[in-house]
């Protein structure tokens, strides 16, 4: 292998760590705080974004609204307005407010999502896991605002205010992959991955935005199910393909996966013994960076 999977992780977990050079980068951002918790940073805002927000009615720290941000037509991110609400938490997991998803990167607040990997052991049955591991991998539609045509998690989506990881993965499984609730409830909730993305090419908007994220991760064992167990149910997915582990690794090396979904896939391969230190000497750092400690309040 002529590359390291650590290079893939660094794309999704791109915000500098504390230390030489890291602190200066953090100081390049404006700290986003609210009056109820004046000493608690909820996110990082680019200075030019903060300057624009100051000119909105009410100013930056009093009551900036995403609707006002959308109205001025300044931010390309807001062209894909979703009309949903994502939660923003304060200390002790207090829900402080909710925000339009397309606007959350402008404030640099933590966003939450779910990702599920559907897999099977070829040649096996529900009672007998044998053969080689295969994974259902969708290709994102060419019309997606972010990362069009790239490979994705089997199922994934954003966690809205009032939702739970389970309610979210059940809804997204039906919408994206035609999976019924009864089957999805057989999935295992296997932990989280946490990373700090910085928007860039393919993000569908402004570059340099701080985007801390946490995803709740699920595994769904569909051993014994046919290759067409997952089928398209909306226009977000172009097609599903059942890939072998070597094919998944090749696609990862070619950087064909959406950045955060590459982390989900690496986490899956490591947990299932399909990626070891013999193949990837940087596996310990990979694991640490996929579970990054955040200096923001979390859910």
Tab-separated table of C-alpha atoms in Angstrom:
chain	number	residue	atom	x	y	z
A	1	UNK	CA	0.000	0.000	0.000
A	2	UNK	CA	1.592	3.255	-1.152
A	3	UNK	CA	-0.618	5.518	0.949
A	4	UNK	CA	-1.738	5.787	4.555
A	5	UNK	CA	-5.366	5.826	5.604
A	6	UNK	CA	-4.286	8.548	8.011
A	7	UNK	CA	-4.174	10.899	5.009
A	8	UNK	CA	-7.902	10.256	4.535
A	9	UNK	CA	-8.636	10.955	8.195
A	10	UNK	CA	-6.811	14.280	7.976
A	11	UNK	CA	-9.271	15.444	5.310
A	12	UNK	CA	-12.272	15.004	7.610
A	13	UNK	CA	-10.460	15.951	10.820
A	14	UNK	CA	-8.723	18.985	9.363
A	15	UNK	CA	-8.970	21.617	12.096
A	16	UNK	CA	-5.543	22.100	13.737
A	17	UNK	CA	-4.920	20.574	17.140
A	18	UNK	CA	-3.598	22.707	20.032
A	19	UNK	CA	0.134	23.199	19.909
A	20	UNK	CA	2.618	24.973	17.631
A	21	UNK	CA	0.596	26.689	14.925
A	22	UNK	CA	-2.726	25.382	16.198
A	23	UNK	CA	-3.409	28.165	18.670
A	24	UNK	CA	-2.727	30.827	16.050
A	25	UNK	CA	-5.306	29.206	13.778
A	26	UNK	CA	-7.937	29.226	16.533
A	27	UNK	CA	-7.208	32.894	17.149
A	28	UNK	CA	-8.084	33.574	13.523
A	29	UNK	CA	-11.726	32.777	14.367
A	30	UNK	CA	-14.314	34.717	16.366
A	31	UNK	CA	-15.648	32.788	19.356
A	32	UNK	CA	-19.425	32.328	19.237
A	33	UNK	CA	-21.057	32.651	22.652
A	34	UNK	CA	-24.492	33.440	24.084
A	35	UNK	CA	-25.493	35.713	26.963
A	36	UNK	CA	-26.670	32.815	29.141
A	37	UNK	CA	-23.149	31.318	29.088
A	38	UNK	CA	-20.782	34.198	28.343
A	39	UNK	CA	-17.616	32.202	28.990
A	40	UNK	CA	-18.578	29.076	27.025
A	41	UNK	CA	-17.531	28.948	23.383
A	42	UNK	CA	-20.151	27.195	21.264
A	43	UNK	CA	-18.379	27.506	17.929
A	44	UNK	CA	-15.850	29.363	15.777
A	45	UNK	CA	-16.874	31.949	13.183
A	46	UNK	CA	-14.714	33.266	10.355
A	47	UNK	CA	-13.968	36.994	10.798
A	48	UNK	CA	-15.526	37.997	7.460
A	49	UNK	CA	-18.690	36.080	8.361
A	50	UNK	CA	-18.765	37.793	11.770
A	51	UNK	CA	-18.374	41.198	10.113
A	52	UNK	CA	-21.386	40.500	7.924
A	53	UNK	CA	-23.447	39.299	10.872
A	54	UNK	CA	-22.692	42.482	12.816
A	55	UNK	CA	-24.510	44.471	10.164
A	56	UNK	CA	-27.716	42.459	10.576
A	57	UNK	CA	-30.549	43.886	12.715
A	58	UNK	CA	-29.741	43.203	16.361
A	59	UNK	CA	-26.019	42.685	15.895
A	60	UNK	CA	-23.937	39.555	16.173
A	61	UNK	CA	-24.319	38.704	19.841
A	62	UNK	CA	-27.937	39.768	20.463
A	63	UNK	CA	-30.258	38.057	18.035
A	64	UNK	CA	-28.833	37.328	14.590
A	65	UNK	CA	-31.301	35.242	12.606
A	66	UNK	CA	-30.607	32.787	9.843
A	67	UNK	CA	-33.530	34.226	7.901
A	68	UNK	CA	-31.816	37.616	7.822
A	69	UNK	CA	-28.612	35.922	6.726
A	70	UNK	CA	-30.475	34.219	3.928
A	71	UNK	CA	-32.175	37.431	2.843
A	72	UNK	CA	-28.949	39.310	2.159
A	73	UNK	CA	-27.832	36.633	-0.310
A	74	UNK	CA	-24.261	36.789	0.946
A	75	UNK	CA	-23.705	33.119	1.793
A	76	UNK	CA	-23.800	30.365	-0.832
A	77	UNK	CA	-24.423	27.745	1.851
A	78	UNK	CA	-27.895	29.157	2.415
A	79	UNK	CA	-28.924	28.552	-1.193
A	80	UNK	CA	-29.767	24.997	-0.081
A	81	UNK	CA	-32.123	26.005	2.714
A	82	UNK	CA	-33.583	22.874	4.299
A	83	UNK	CA	-36.244	24.291	6.584
A	84	UNK	CA	-35.216	22.002	9.452
A	85	UNK	CA	-33.802	22.639	12.907
A	86	UNK	CA	-30.560	21.252	14.345
A	87	UNK	CA	-29.837	21.436	18.098
A	88	UNK	CA	-27.085	23.475	19.739
A	89	UNK	CA	-26.172	22.407	23.267
A	90	UNK	CA	-24.621	24.240	26.183
A	91	UNK	CA	-23.113	23.030	29.439
A	92	UNK	CA	-24.705	19.971	31.060
A	93	UNK	CA	-26.302	19.029	27.715
A	94	UNK	CA	-28.729	21.934	27.924
A	95	UNK	CA	-30.496	22.611	24.626
A	96	UNK	CA	-29.788	26.310	24.071
A	97	UNK	CA	-31.397	26.875	20.685
A	98	UNK	CA	-31.928	25.320	17.276
A	99	UNK	CA	-30.485	26.393	13.958
A	100	UNK	CA	-31.162	25.866	10.262
A	101	UNK	CA	-28.736	23.095	9.133
A	102	UNK	CA	-27.385	25.000	6.144
A	103	UNK	CA	-26.472	27.900	8.445
A	104	UNK	CA	-24.782	25.878	11.200
A	105	UNK	CA	-21.298	25.920	9.555
A	106	UNK	CA	-21.400	29.728	9.500
A	107	UNK	CA	-21.565	29.694	13.301
A	108	UNK	CA	-19.128	26.780	13.664
A	109	UNK	CA	-21.362	24.919	16.107
A	110	UNK	CA	-21.302	21.156	16.654
A	111	UNK	CA	-23.732	19.237	14.453
A	112	UNK	CA	-24.915	15.687	15.015
A	113	UNK	CA	-25.776	12.897	12.636
A	114	UNK	CA	-26.219	9.165	12.235
A	115	UNK	CA	-24.428	6.693	9.963
A	116	UNK	CA	-25.190	3.031	9.460
A	117	UNK	CA	-23.119	0.414	7.666
A	118	UNK	CA	-25.143	-2.448	6.194
A	119	UNK	CA	-23.053	-5.544	5.537
A	120	UNK	CA	-23.184	-9.288	5.018
A	121	UNK	CA	-20.870	-12.278	5.058
A	122	UNK	CA	-20.983	-13.806	1.583
A	123	UNK	CA	-21.635	-17.529	1.649
A	124	UNK	CA	-23.085	-17.239	5.133
A	125	UNK	CA	-26.566	-17.372	6.614
A	126	UNK	CA	-28.308	-15.725	9.542
A	127	UNK	CA	-26.898	-18.429	11.805
A	128	UNK	CA	-23.542	-18.889	10.141
A	129	UNK	CA	-21.208	-15.943	9.369
A	130	UNK	CA	-18.727	-17.300	6.837
A	131	UNK	CA	-16.927	-16.230	3.684
A	132	UNK	CA	-15.840	-12.676	2.954
A	133	UNK	CA	-17.292	-9.440	4.241
A	134	UNK	CA	-19.302	-7.276	1.838
A	135	UNK	CA	-20.704	-3.772	2.379
A	136	UNK	CA	-23.592	-1.932	0.747
A	137	UNK	CA	-22.207	1.383	-0.512
A	138	UNK	CA	-24.363	4.052	-2.184
A	139	UNK	CA	-23.169	6.669	-4.633
A	140	UNK	CA	-24.502	10.135	-3.958
A	141	UNK	CA	-26.642	11.735	-6.614
A	142	UNK	CA	-25.056	14.221	-9.015
A	143	UNK	CA	-27.627	16.796	-7.849
A	144	UNK	CA	-26.513	16.806	-4.202
A	145	UNK	CA	-25.345	20.203	-2.980
A	146	UNK	CA	-22.455	18.666	-1.061
A	147	UNK	CA	-20.036	16.071	-2.410
A	148	UNK	CA	-22.053	14.998	-5.461
A	149	UNK	CA	-21.215	11.612	-7.023
A	150	UNK	CA	-19.070	10.523	-4.070
A	151	UNK	CA	-19.502	7.287	-2.137
A	152	UNK	CA	-21.468	7.398	1.099
A	153	UNK	CA	-22.407	5.395	4.174
A	154	UNK	CA	-25.086	2.773	3.613
A	155	UNK	CA	-27.483	5.146	5.411
A	156	UNK	CA	-26.829	8.543	6.953
A	157	UNK	CA	-28.456	11.800	7.944
A	158	UNK	CA	-28.536	14.778	10.274
A	159	UNK	CA	-30.001	14.600	13.777
A	160	UNK	CA	-32.761	17.182	14.137
A	161	UNK	CA	-33.908	18.887	17.321
A	162	UNK	CA	-36.170	16.582	19.309
A	163	UNK	CA	-34.960	13.465	17.518
A	164	UNK	CA	-32.925	10.556	18.802
A	165	UNK	CA	-30.242	8.566	16.994
A	166	UNK	CA	-32.664	5.649	16.670
A	167	UNK	CA	-35.579	7.688	15.334
A	168	UNK	CA	-33.210	9.353	12.883
A	169	UNK	CA	-31.643	6.131	11.555
A	170	UNK	CA	-35.072	4.514	11.168
A	171	UNK	CA	-36.373	7.474	9.160
A	172	UNK	CA	-33.260	7.791	7.002
A	173	UNK	CA	-33.170	4.038	6.331
A	174	UNK	CA	-36.661	4.129	4.876
A	175	UNK	CA	-36.072	7.339	2.922
A	176	UNK	CA	-32.678	6.442	1.464
A	177	UNK	CA	-32.550	2.661	1.284
A	178	UNK	CA	-36.141	1.305	1.463
A	179	UNK	CA	-35.362	-0.538	4.708
A	180	UNK	CA	-38.345	-1.249	6.962
A	181	UNK	CA	-38.323	-0.226	10.618
A	182	UNK	CA	-38.549	-3.786	11.901
A	183	UNK	CA	-35.345	-4.702	10.091
A	184	UNK	CA	-33.501	-1.517	11.080
A	185	UNK	CA	-34.258	-2.174	14.752
A	186	UNK	CA	-32.013	-5.235	14.433
A	187	UNK	CA	-29.050	-2.893	13.970
A	188	UNK	CA	-26.448	-2.427	16.693
A	189	UNK	CA	-25.548	1.017	18.027
A	190	UNK	CA	-21.745	0.731	18.182
A	191	UNK	CA	-20.596	4.147	19.415
A	192	UNK	CA	-19.741	7.528	17.943
A	193	UNK	CA	-17.108	9.156	15.818
A	194	UNK	CA	-16.131	12.774	16.427
A	195	UNK	CA	-14.058	14.954	14.132
A	196	UNK	CA	-13.473	18.604	13.221
A	197	UNK	CA	-13.948	19.311	9.542
A	198	UNK	CA	-12.983	22.515	7.707
A	199	UNK	CA	-15.127	23.261	4.661
A	200	UNK	CA	-13.408	23.215	1.306
A	201	UNK	CA	-13.757	21.710	-2.152
A	202	UNK	CA	-17.004	19.803	-2.521
A	203	UNK	CA	-18.589	21.295	0.595
A	204	UNK	CA	-21.091	23.262	-1.440
A	205	UNK	CA	-20.415	26.689	0.034
A	206	UNK	CA	-17.847	28.963	1.633
A	207	UNK	CA	-14.381	27.569	2.388
A	208	UNK	CA	-12.590	27.663	5.729
A	209	UNK	CA	-15.686	27.253	7.900
A	210	UNK	CA	-15.153	25.353	11.161
A	211	UNK	CA	-17.483	22.341	11.257
A	212	UNK	CA	-17.190	20.152	14.392
A	213	UNK	CA	-19.316	17.020	14.036
A	214	UNK	CA	-20.354	13.955	16.005
A	215	UNK	CA	-22.017	10.947	14.399
A	216	UNK	CA	-23.820	8.064	16.092
A	217	UNK	CA	-22.724	4.862	14.375
A	218	UNK	CA	-24.795	1.740	13.672
A	219	UNK	CA	-24.036	-1.661	12.132
A	220	UNK	CA	-26.738	-3.698	10.383
A	221	UNK	CA	-25.834	-7.332	9.674
A	222	UNK	CA	-27.790	-8.506	6.620
A	223	UNK	CA	-26.047	-11.848	6.176
A	224	UNK	CA	-28.320	-14.080	4.121
A	225	UNK	CA	-29.997	-11.126	2.365
A	226	UNK	CA	-29.682	-10.706	-1.420
A	227	UNK	CA	-27.496	-8.031	-3.064
A	228	UNK	CA	-30.560	-5.866	-3.761
A	229	UNK	CA	-31.578	-5.696	-0.076
A	230	UNK	CA	-30.948	-1.933	-0.207
A	231	UNK	CA	-32.634	-0.030	-3.031
A	232	UNK	CA	-33.016	3.633	-3.905
A	233	UNK	CA	-36.053	5.364	-2.460
A	234	UNK	CA	-35.302	9.033	-3.144
A	235	UNK	CA	-33.164	11.184	-5.418
A	236	UNK	CA	-30.313	11.539	-2.905
A	237	UNK	CA	-28.826	8.201	-3.996
A	238	UNK	CA	-27.793	7.372	-7.561
A	239	UNK	CA	-27.251	3.641	-6.947
A	240	UNK	CA	-26.293	1.025	-4.355
A	241	UNK	CA	-23.457	-1.432	-4.878
A	242	UNK	CA	-22.346	-4.397	-2.792
A	243	UNK	CA	-18.559	-4.058	-2.400
A	244	UNK	CA	-15.968	-6.447	-1.034
A	245	UNK	CA	-13.499	-5.232	1.586
A	246	UNK	CA	-10.654	-4.942	-0.991
A	247	UNK	CA	-12.954	-2.860	-3.199
A	248	UNK	CA	-13.853	-0.631	-0.249
A	249	UNK	CA	-10.182	-0.147	0.607
A	250	UNK	CA	-9.380	0.721	-3.011
A	251	UNK	CA	-12.153	3.322	-3.049
A	252	UNK	CA	-10.894	4.763	0.242
A	253	UNK	CA	-7.378	5.033	-1.160
A	254	UNK	CA	-8.730	6.858	-4.198
A	255	UNK	CA	-10.586	9.267	-1.865
A	256	UNK	CA	-13.903	8.370	-3.468
A	257	UNK	CA	-15.814	8.482	-0.154
A	258	UNK	CA	-17.397	11.627	1.268
A	259	UNK	CA	-14.877	12.688	3.964
A	260	UNK	CA	-16.910	11.881	7.070
A	261	UNK	CA	-18.188	8.641	5.530
A	262	UNK	CA	-14.587	7.580	4.952
A	263	UNK	CA	-14.166	7.776	8.735
A	264	UNK	CA	-17.310	5.707	9.272
A	265	UNK	CA	-15.952	3.063	6.910
A	266	UNK	CA	-12.503	3.023	8.526
A	267	UNK	CA	-14.114	2.676	11.947
A	268	UNK	CA	-16.155	-0.255	10.611
A	269	UNK	CA	-13.116	-1.994	9.104
A	270	UNK	CA	-11.082	-1.618	12.292
A	271	UNK	CA	-13.874	-2.884	14.560
A	272	UNK	CA	-14.452	-5.924	12.352
A	273	UNK	CA	-10.765	-6.839	12.147
A	274	UNK	CA	-10.524	-5.959	8.456
A	275	UNK	CA	-7.833	-3.297	8.976
A	276	UNK	CA	-4.909	-4.061	11.286
A	277	UNK	CA	-1.665	-2.458	12.357
A	278	UNK	CA	0.256	-4.751	9.996
A	279	UNK	CA	-1.477	-3.127	7.037
A	280	UNK	CA	-1.756	0.360	8.531
A	281	UNK	CA	0.970	1.370	11.048
A	282	UNK	CA	-0.898	4.600	11.813
A	283	UNK	CA	-4.014	2.801	13.046
A	284	UNK	CA	-3.700	4.089	16.619
A	285	UNK	CA	-3.581	7.728	15.527
A	286	UNK	CA	-6.446	7.044	13.140
A	287	UNK	CA	-8.563	5.730	16.005
A	288	UNK	CA	-7.706	8.704	18.220
A	289	UNK	CA	-8.517	11.270	15.523
A	290	UNK	CA	-11.843	9.616	14.733
A	291	UNK	CA	-12.795	10.130	18.384
A	292	UNK	CA	-11.500	13.656	18.788
A	293	UNK	CA	-11.989	15.497	22.072
A	294	UNK	CA	-14.047	18.629	21.502
A	295	UNK	CA	-13.695	21.846	23.481
A	296	UNK	CA	-17.374	22.622	22.938
A	297	UNK	CA	-20.410	21.466	24.951
A	298	UNK	CA	-21.776	18.230	23.492
A	299	UNK	CA	-25.082	16.391	23.448
